[in-house]
Amino acid sequence: MALLEEAKRVAAEFEYGPDQVTRAVKEFLRQMDEGLKEPNQTLSQIPTFVTSVPDGTEKGLFLAVDLGGTNFRVCSIQLHGNATFTLTQSKIAVPHELMVAKTSKELFSFLAKQIETFLKTHHLERFEANTRRRSTVSTAEGYRDENVFRLGFTFSFPVQQVGINQGTLIRWTKGFNIADAVGKDVCVLLQTEIDALKLPVKVAALVNDTVGTLMARAYQSPGKSNSLLGAIFGTGTNGAYVEKLERITKLNKLEGVTNYDKTTGEMVVNTEWGSFDNQLSVLPNTPYDEALDKESVNPGIQMFEKRVSGMFLGEILRRAILALSQNVEVQLFRDVDSSSNDIHSTTTIAEDSPIYKQWGIDTSFLSLVQGDQSKGLQIIRQSLDRDLGVSAASHEDAQAVKELVAAIGRRSARLSAVAIGAVVIASGRLDKPPAAPLPVSQPKSAGQIAEDAKNLEIGKAISETAEKLQASAAPLLDESPLAASPTADIDVGADGSLVEFYPGFEEYIREALSEIPEIGPEGVKRISIGIAKDGSGVGAALIALVAGKTTPPLIIDL
């Protein structure tokens, strides 16, 4: 049996055609509606109590922390009010033993200590000023609002949110498993450890990274008040979108819901779509998916995420490669003799190769393979040698791996389109006439900016420089027939390694969107998909700002 022929047969197991996409969209819409009406559904559809999106004019200095996977990030964000910001950050890996700790205190005290280190490193003057104030403050009430860092807490796990800074953990995902934390308010858990260190920090907003992505996209794209969805396609996958308040009928059934702004008639909803179709009624299910799920830390749940997100694609590929390499009828990574290998050697796999270890293949390997256009696929073969312990891989070996990678990546993107397409359809925005193109003002030339600076209009010159840089960094419109048109009026902000680094991921998404009858080739042109960088940091800061407008002044007893 020819290797490449067998690789194509295995790759065909990952095909997910137009009819399957359409059927999945209908089921996604059904589960969306179900989640808006009742708590504890397959799609959680969690109200976030964020009732407006930014317009790019917001200003201020805020802290944000991001626990979204295997890293913990602390950052400060200075919003300049012209759709730009300055970000300072630090990042540290979360030790695995804390991801599965016996108590939540172990994890959250570690997080609070990282915040303290960040403040001492990057905001020492303000931190020391607050320390001096703490030692001399004569009032019993402690710090007032002006002395406190407002913090947006990006917590990228399913929570039941009952206020803008209140939410209890529903379940862990992404390899975390601390039973003690489930059912507890994660903002209280973090604030308790912050207070134990006597830090002048108030957890002002609880943010899911997808909500942050939506907010960051809206802030950085002034004029795009039509931002509909923030989506993550990285270590995990999830989406948050703008929903009509009247459709979130379960708000009336949730206990402990605080007052929130009803004037906009809208609220951002966190779908937690990683759990879509845990019943596998419409999702694909190969032997590789089944084996991965069975040996995962959470069998039977997050079934959509296990077929889409970067955390799992490498493991799906590893299992497919292993199955091929163990098939005695094909010659993946095996040669009869050196004459059957195009480099006149024999292929060997190291005994400690990552191919033999669960989670041994990182999704970055898929991006490298998908993008390799080198002669003889030399880049793939070098990576097989360097990263996977496969020496002297043949050209046919590399071709086989590339077939598998393309199939797994394309399926992931097409499943991503199911979620995006369902949200777009549910919004009803395609039912409205296309929006007229927004007037585009051209940024001033360098000479004009220099003249403003010469005339001491420094603030004006700085603002114009930012606008010029932003314009030069704007993405060019794709010339493909399914690309967004210049008048695209439905905006999706996306972040994550797959959408950013996996070659052709967006094109695969758009291809599938065009196959959905309610969208079609013309409707997909109205949908723009743009990268929203630093969503978990900037977005969290923006929601902390929003929280400051809707909550009483802060007083922290230190």
PDB file of N, CA, C and O in Angstrom, residues 177-204:
ATOM      1  N   ASN A 177      -7.388  21.788  36.938  1.00  0.00           N
ATOM      2  CA  ASN A 177      -8.349  20.939  37.646  1.00  0.00           C
ATOM      3  C   ASN A 177      -8.141  21.099  39.156  1.00  0.00           C
ATOM      4  O   ASN A 177      -7.419  20.334  39.783  1.00  0.00           O
ATOM      5  N   ILE A 178      -8.766  22.154  39.720  1.00  0.00           N
ATOM      6  CA  ILE A 178      -8.687  22.421  41.159  1.00  0.00           C
ATOM      7  C   ILE A 178     -10.113  22.390  41.693  1.00  0.00           C
ATOM      8  O   ILE A 178     -10.845  23.385  41.626  1.00  0.00           O
ATOM      9  N   ALA A 179     -10.528  21.264  42.205  1.00  0.00           N
ATOM     10  CA  ALA A 179     -11.922  21.060  42.604  1.00  0.00           C
ATOM     11  C   ALA A 179     -12.371  22.071  43.652  1.00  0.00           C
ATOM     12  O   ALA A 179     -13.521  22.515  43.669  1.00  0.00           O
ATOM     13  N   ASP A 180     -11.455  22.480  44.506  1.00  0.00           N
ATOM     14  CA  ASP A 180     -11.755  23.411  45.596  1.00  0.00           C
ATOM     15  C   ASP A 180     -12.296  24.752  45.101  1.00  0.00           C
ATOM     16  O   ASP A 180     -13.032  25.432  45.809  1.00  0.00           O
ATOM     17  N   ALA A 181     -11.949  25.147  43.856  1.00  0.00           N
ATOM     18  CA  ALA A 181     -12.340  26.463  43.341  1.00  0.00           C
ATOM     19  C   ALA A 181     -13.716  26.468  42.690  1.00  0.00           C
ATOM     20  O   ALA A 181     -14.336  27.536  42.555  1.00  0.00           O
ATOM     21  N   VAL A 182     -14.180  25.314  42.259  1.00  0.00           N
ATOM     22  CA  VAL A 182     -15.464  25.243  41.559  1.00  0.00           C
ATOM     23  C   VAL A 182     -16.592  25.701  42.483  1.00  0.00           C
ATOM     24  O   VAL A 182     -16.678  25.291  43.636  1.00  0.00           O
ATOM     25  N   GLY A 183     -17.433  26.606  41.958  1.00  0.00           N
ATOM     26  CA  GLY A 183     -18.544  27.136  42.747  1.00  0.00           C
ATOM     27  C   GLY A 183     -18.195  28.366  43.559  1.00  0.00           C
ATOM     28  O   GLY A 183     -19.068  28.935  44.225  1.00  0.00           O
ATOM     29  N   LYS A 184     -16.933  28.801  43.522  1.00  0.00           N
ATOM     30  CA  LYS A 184     -16.518  29.984  44.276  1.00  0.00           C
ATOM     31  C   LYS A 184     -16.358  31.190  43.356  1.00  0.00           C
ATOM     32  O   LYS A 184     -16.116  31.060  42.163  1.00  0.00           O
ATOM     33  N   ASP A 185     -16.487  32.387  43.932  1.00  0.00           N
ATOM     34  CA  ASP A 185     -16.328  33.639  43.192  1.00  0.00           C
ATOM     35  C   ASP A 185     -14.839  33.874  42.963  1.00  0.00           C
ATOM     36  O   ASP A 185     -14.073  34.086  43.908  1.00  0.00           O
ATOM     37  N   VAL A 186     -14.407  33.841  41.706  1.00  0.00           N
ATOM     38  CA  VAL A 186     -12.976  33.935  41.411  1.00  0.00           C
ATOM     39  C   VAL A 186     -12.434  35.333  41.691  1.00  0.00           C
ATOM     40  O   VAL A 186     -11.239  35.490  41.993  1.00  0.00           O
ATOM     41  N   CYS A 187     -13.296  36.362  41.622  1.00  0.00           N
ATOM     42  CA  CYS A 187     -12.836  37.714  41.962  1.00  0.00           C
ATOM     43  C   CYS A 187     -12.534  37.808  43.457  1.00  0.00           C
ATOM     44  O   CYS A 187     -11.553  38.442  43.866  1.00  0.00           O
ATOM     45  N   VAL A 188     -13.368  37.188  44.252  1.00  0.00           N
ATOM     46  CA  VAL A 188     -13.129  37.175  45.707  1.00  0.00           C
ATOM     47  C   VAL A 188     -11.856  36.397  46.021  1.00  0.00           C
ATOM     48  O   VAL A 188     -11.046  36.811  46.870  1.00  0.00           O
ATOM     49  N   LEU A 189     -11.647  35.274  45.340  1.00  0.00           N
ATOM     50  CA  LEU A 189     -10.444  34.483  45.583  1.00  0.00           C
ATOM     51  C   LEU A 189      -9.184  35.295  45.306  1.00  0.00           C
ATOM     52  O   LEU A 189      -8.220  35.258  46.081  1.00  0.00           O
ATOM     53  N   LEU A 190      -9.184  36.064  44.203  1.00  0.00           N
ATOM     54  CA  LEU A 190      -8.012  36.878  43.868  1.00  0.00           C
ATOM     55  C   LEU A 190      -7.898  38.077  44.800  1.00  0.00           C
ATOM     56  O   LEU A 190      -6.804  38.389  45.287  1.00  0.00           O
ATOM     57  N   GLN A 191      -9.033  38.763  45.069  1.00  0.00           N
ATOM     58  CA  GLN A 191      -8.993  39.944  45.936  1.00  0.00           C
ATOM     59  C   GLN A 191      -8.504  39.582  47.339  1.00  0.00           C
ATOM     60  O   GLN A 191      -7.756  40.342  47.960  1.00  0.00           O
ATOM     61  N   THR A 192      -8.898  38.426  47.835  1.00  0.00           N
ATOM     62  CA  THR A 192      -8.461  37.985  49.166  1.00  0.00           C
ATOM     63  C   THR A 192      -6.943  37.890  49.245  1.00  0.00           C
ATOM     64  O   THR A 192      -6.323  38.341  50.227  1.00  0.00           O
ATOM     65  N   GLU A 193      -6.336  37.319  48.219  1.00  0.00           N
ATOM     66  CA  GLU A 193      -4.868  37.167  48.228  1.00  0.00           C
ATOM     67  C   GLU A 193      -4.171  38.492  47.962  1.00  0.00           C
ATOM     68  O   GLU A 193      -3.072  38.739  48.475  1.00  0.00           O
ATOM     69  N   ILE A 194      -4.794  39.378  47.173  1.00  0.00           N
ATOM     70  CA  ILE A 194      -4.247  40.731  46.964  1.00  0.00           C
ATOM     71  C   ILE A 194      -4.263  41.493  48.289  1.00  0.00           C
ATOM     72  O   ILE A 194      -3.282  42.160  48.657  1.00  0.00           O
ATOM     73  N   ASP A 195      -5.376  41.400  49.008  1.00  0.00           N
ATOM     74  CA  ASP A 195      -5.485  42.102  50.303  1.00  0.00           C
ATOM     75  C   ASP A 195      -4.508  41.538  51.325  1.00  0.00           C
ATOM     76  O   ASP A 195      -3.990  42.271  52.172  1.00  0.00           O
ATOM     77  N   ALA A 196      -4.237  40.234  51.241  1.00  0.00           N
ATOM     78  CA  ALA A 196      -3.291  39.628  52.185  1.00  0.00           C
ATOM     79  C   ALA A 196      -1.899  40.220  52.013  1.00  0.00           C
ATOM     80  O   ALA A 196      -1.127  40.295  52.983  1.00  0.00           O
ATOM     81  N   LEU A 197      -1.592  40.670  50.800  1.00  0.00           N
ATOM     82  CA  LEU A 197      -0.302  41.315  50.535  1.00  0.00           C
ATOM     83  C   LEU A 197      -0.369  42.827  50.702  1.00  0.00           C
ATOM     84  O   LEU A 197       0.619  43.522  50.460  1.00  0.00           O
ATOM     85  N   LYS A 198      -1.562  43.328  51.061  1.00  0.00           N
ATOM     86  CA  LYS A 198      -1.784  44.765  51.277  1.00  0.00           C
ATOM     87  C   LYS A 198      -1.442  45.586  50.026  1.00  0.00           C
ATOM     88  O   LYS A 198      -0.809  46.640  50.106  1.00  0.00           O
ATOM     89  N   LEU A 199      -1.901  45.113  48.885  1.00  0.00           N
ATOM     90  CA  LEU A 199      -1.672  45.829  47.625  1.00  0.00           C
ATOM     91  C   LEU A 199      -2.827  46.791  47.354  1.00  0.00           C
ATOM     92  O   LEU A 199      -3.989  46.435  47.588  1.00  0.00           O
ATOM     93  N   PRO A 200      -2.549  47.997  46.863  1.00  0.00           N
ATOM     94  CA  PRO A 200      -3.609  48.972  46.550  1.00  0.00           C
ATOM     95  C   PRO A 200      -4.261  48.658  45.203  1.00  0.00           C
ATOM     96  O   PRO A 200      -4.203  49.446  44.245  1.00  0.00           O
ATOM     97  N   VAL A 201      -4.892  47.516  45.109  1.00  0.00           N
ATOM     98  CA  VAL A 201      -5.466  47.036  43.858  1.00  0.00           C
ATOM     99  C   VAL A 201      -6.877  46.532  44.114  1.00  0.00           C
ATOM    100  O   VAL A 201      -7.112  45.809  45.083  1.00  0.00           O
ATOM    101  N   LYS A 202      -7.796  46.930  43.252  1.00  0.00           N
ATOM    102  CA  LYS A 202      -9.183  46.484  43.351  1.00  0.00           C
ATOM    103  C   LYS A 202      -9.560  45.725  42.082  1.00  0.00           C
ATOM    104  O   LYS A 202      -9.404  46.233  40.976  1.00  0.00           O
ATOM    105  N   VAL A 203     -10.038  44.498  42.244  1.00  0.00           N
ATOM    106  CA  VAL A 203     -10.534  43.739  41.097  1.00  0.00           C
ATOM    107  C   VAL A 203     -11.864  44.362  40.686  1.00  0.00           C
ATOM    108  O   VAL A 203     -12.898  44.132  41.323  1.00  0.00           O
ATOM    109  N   ALA A 204     -11.827  45.168  39.625  1.00  0.00           N
ATOM    110  CA  ALA A 204     -12.992  45.957  39.228  1.00  0.00           C
ATOM    111  C   ALA A 204     -13.867  45.271  38.199  1.00  0.00           C
ATOM    112  O   ALA A 204     -15.046  45.595  38.070  1.00  0.00           O
TER     113      ALA A 204
END
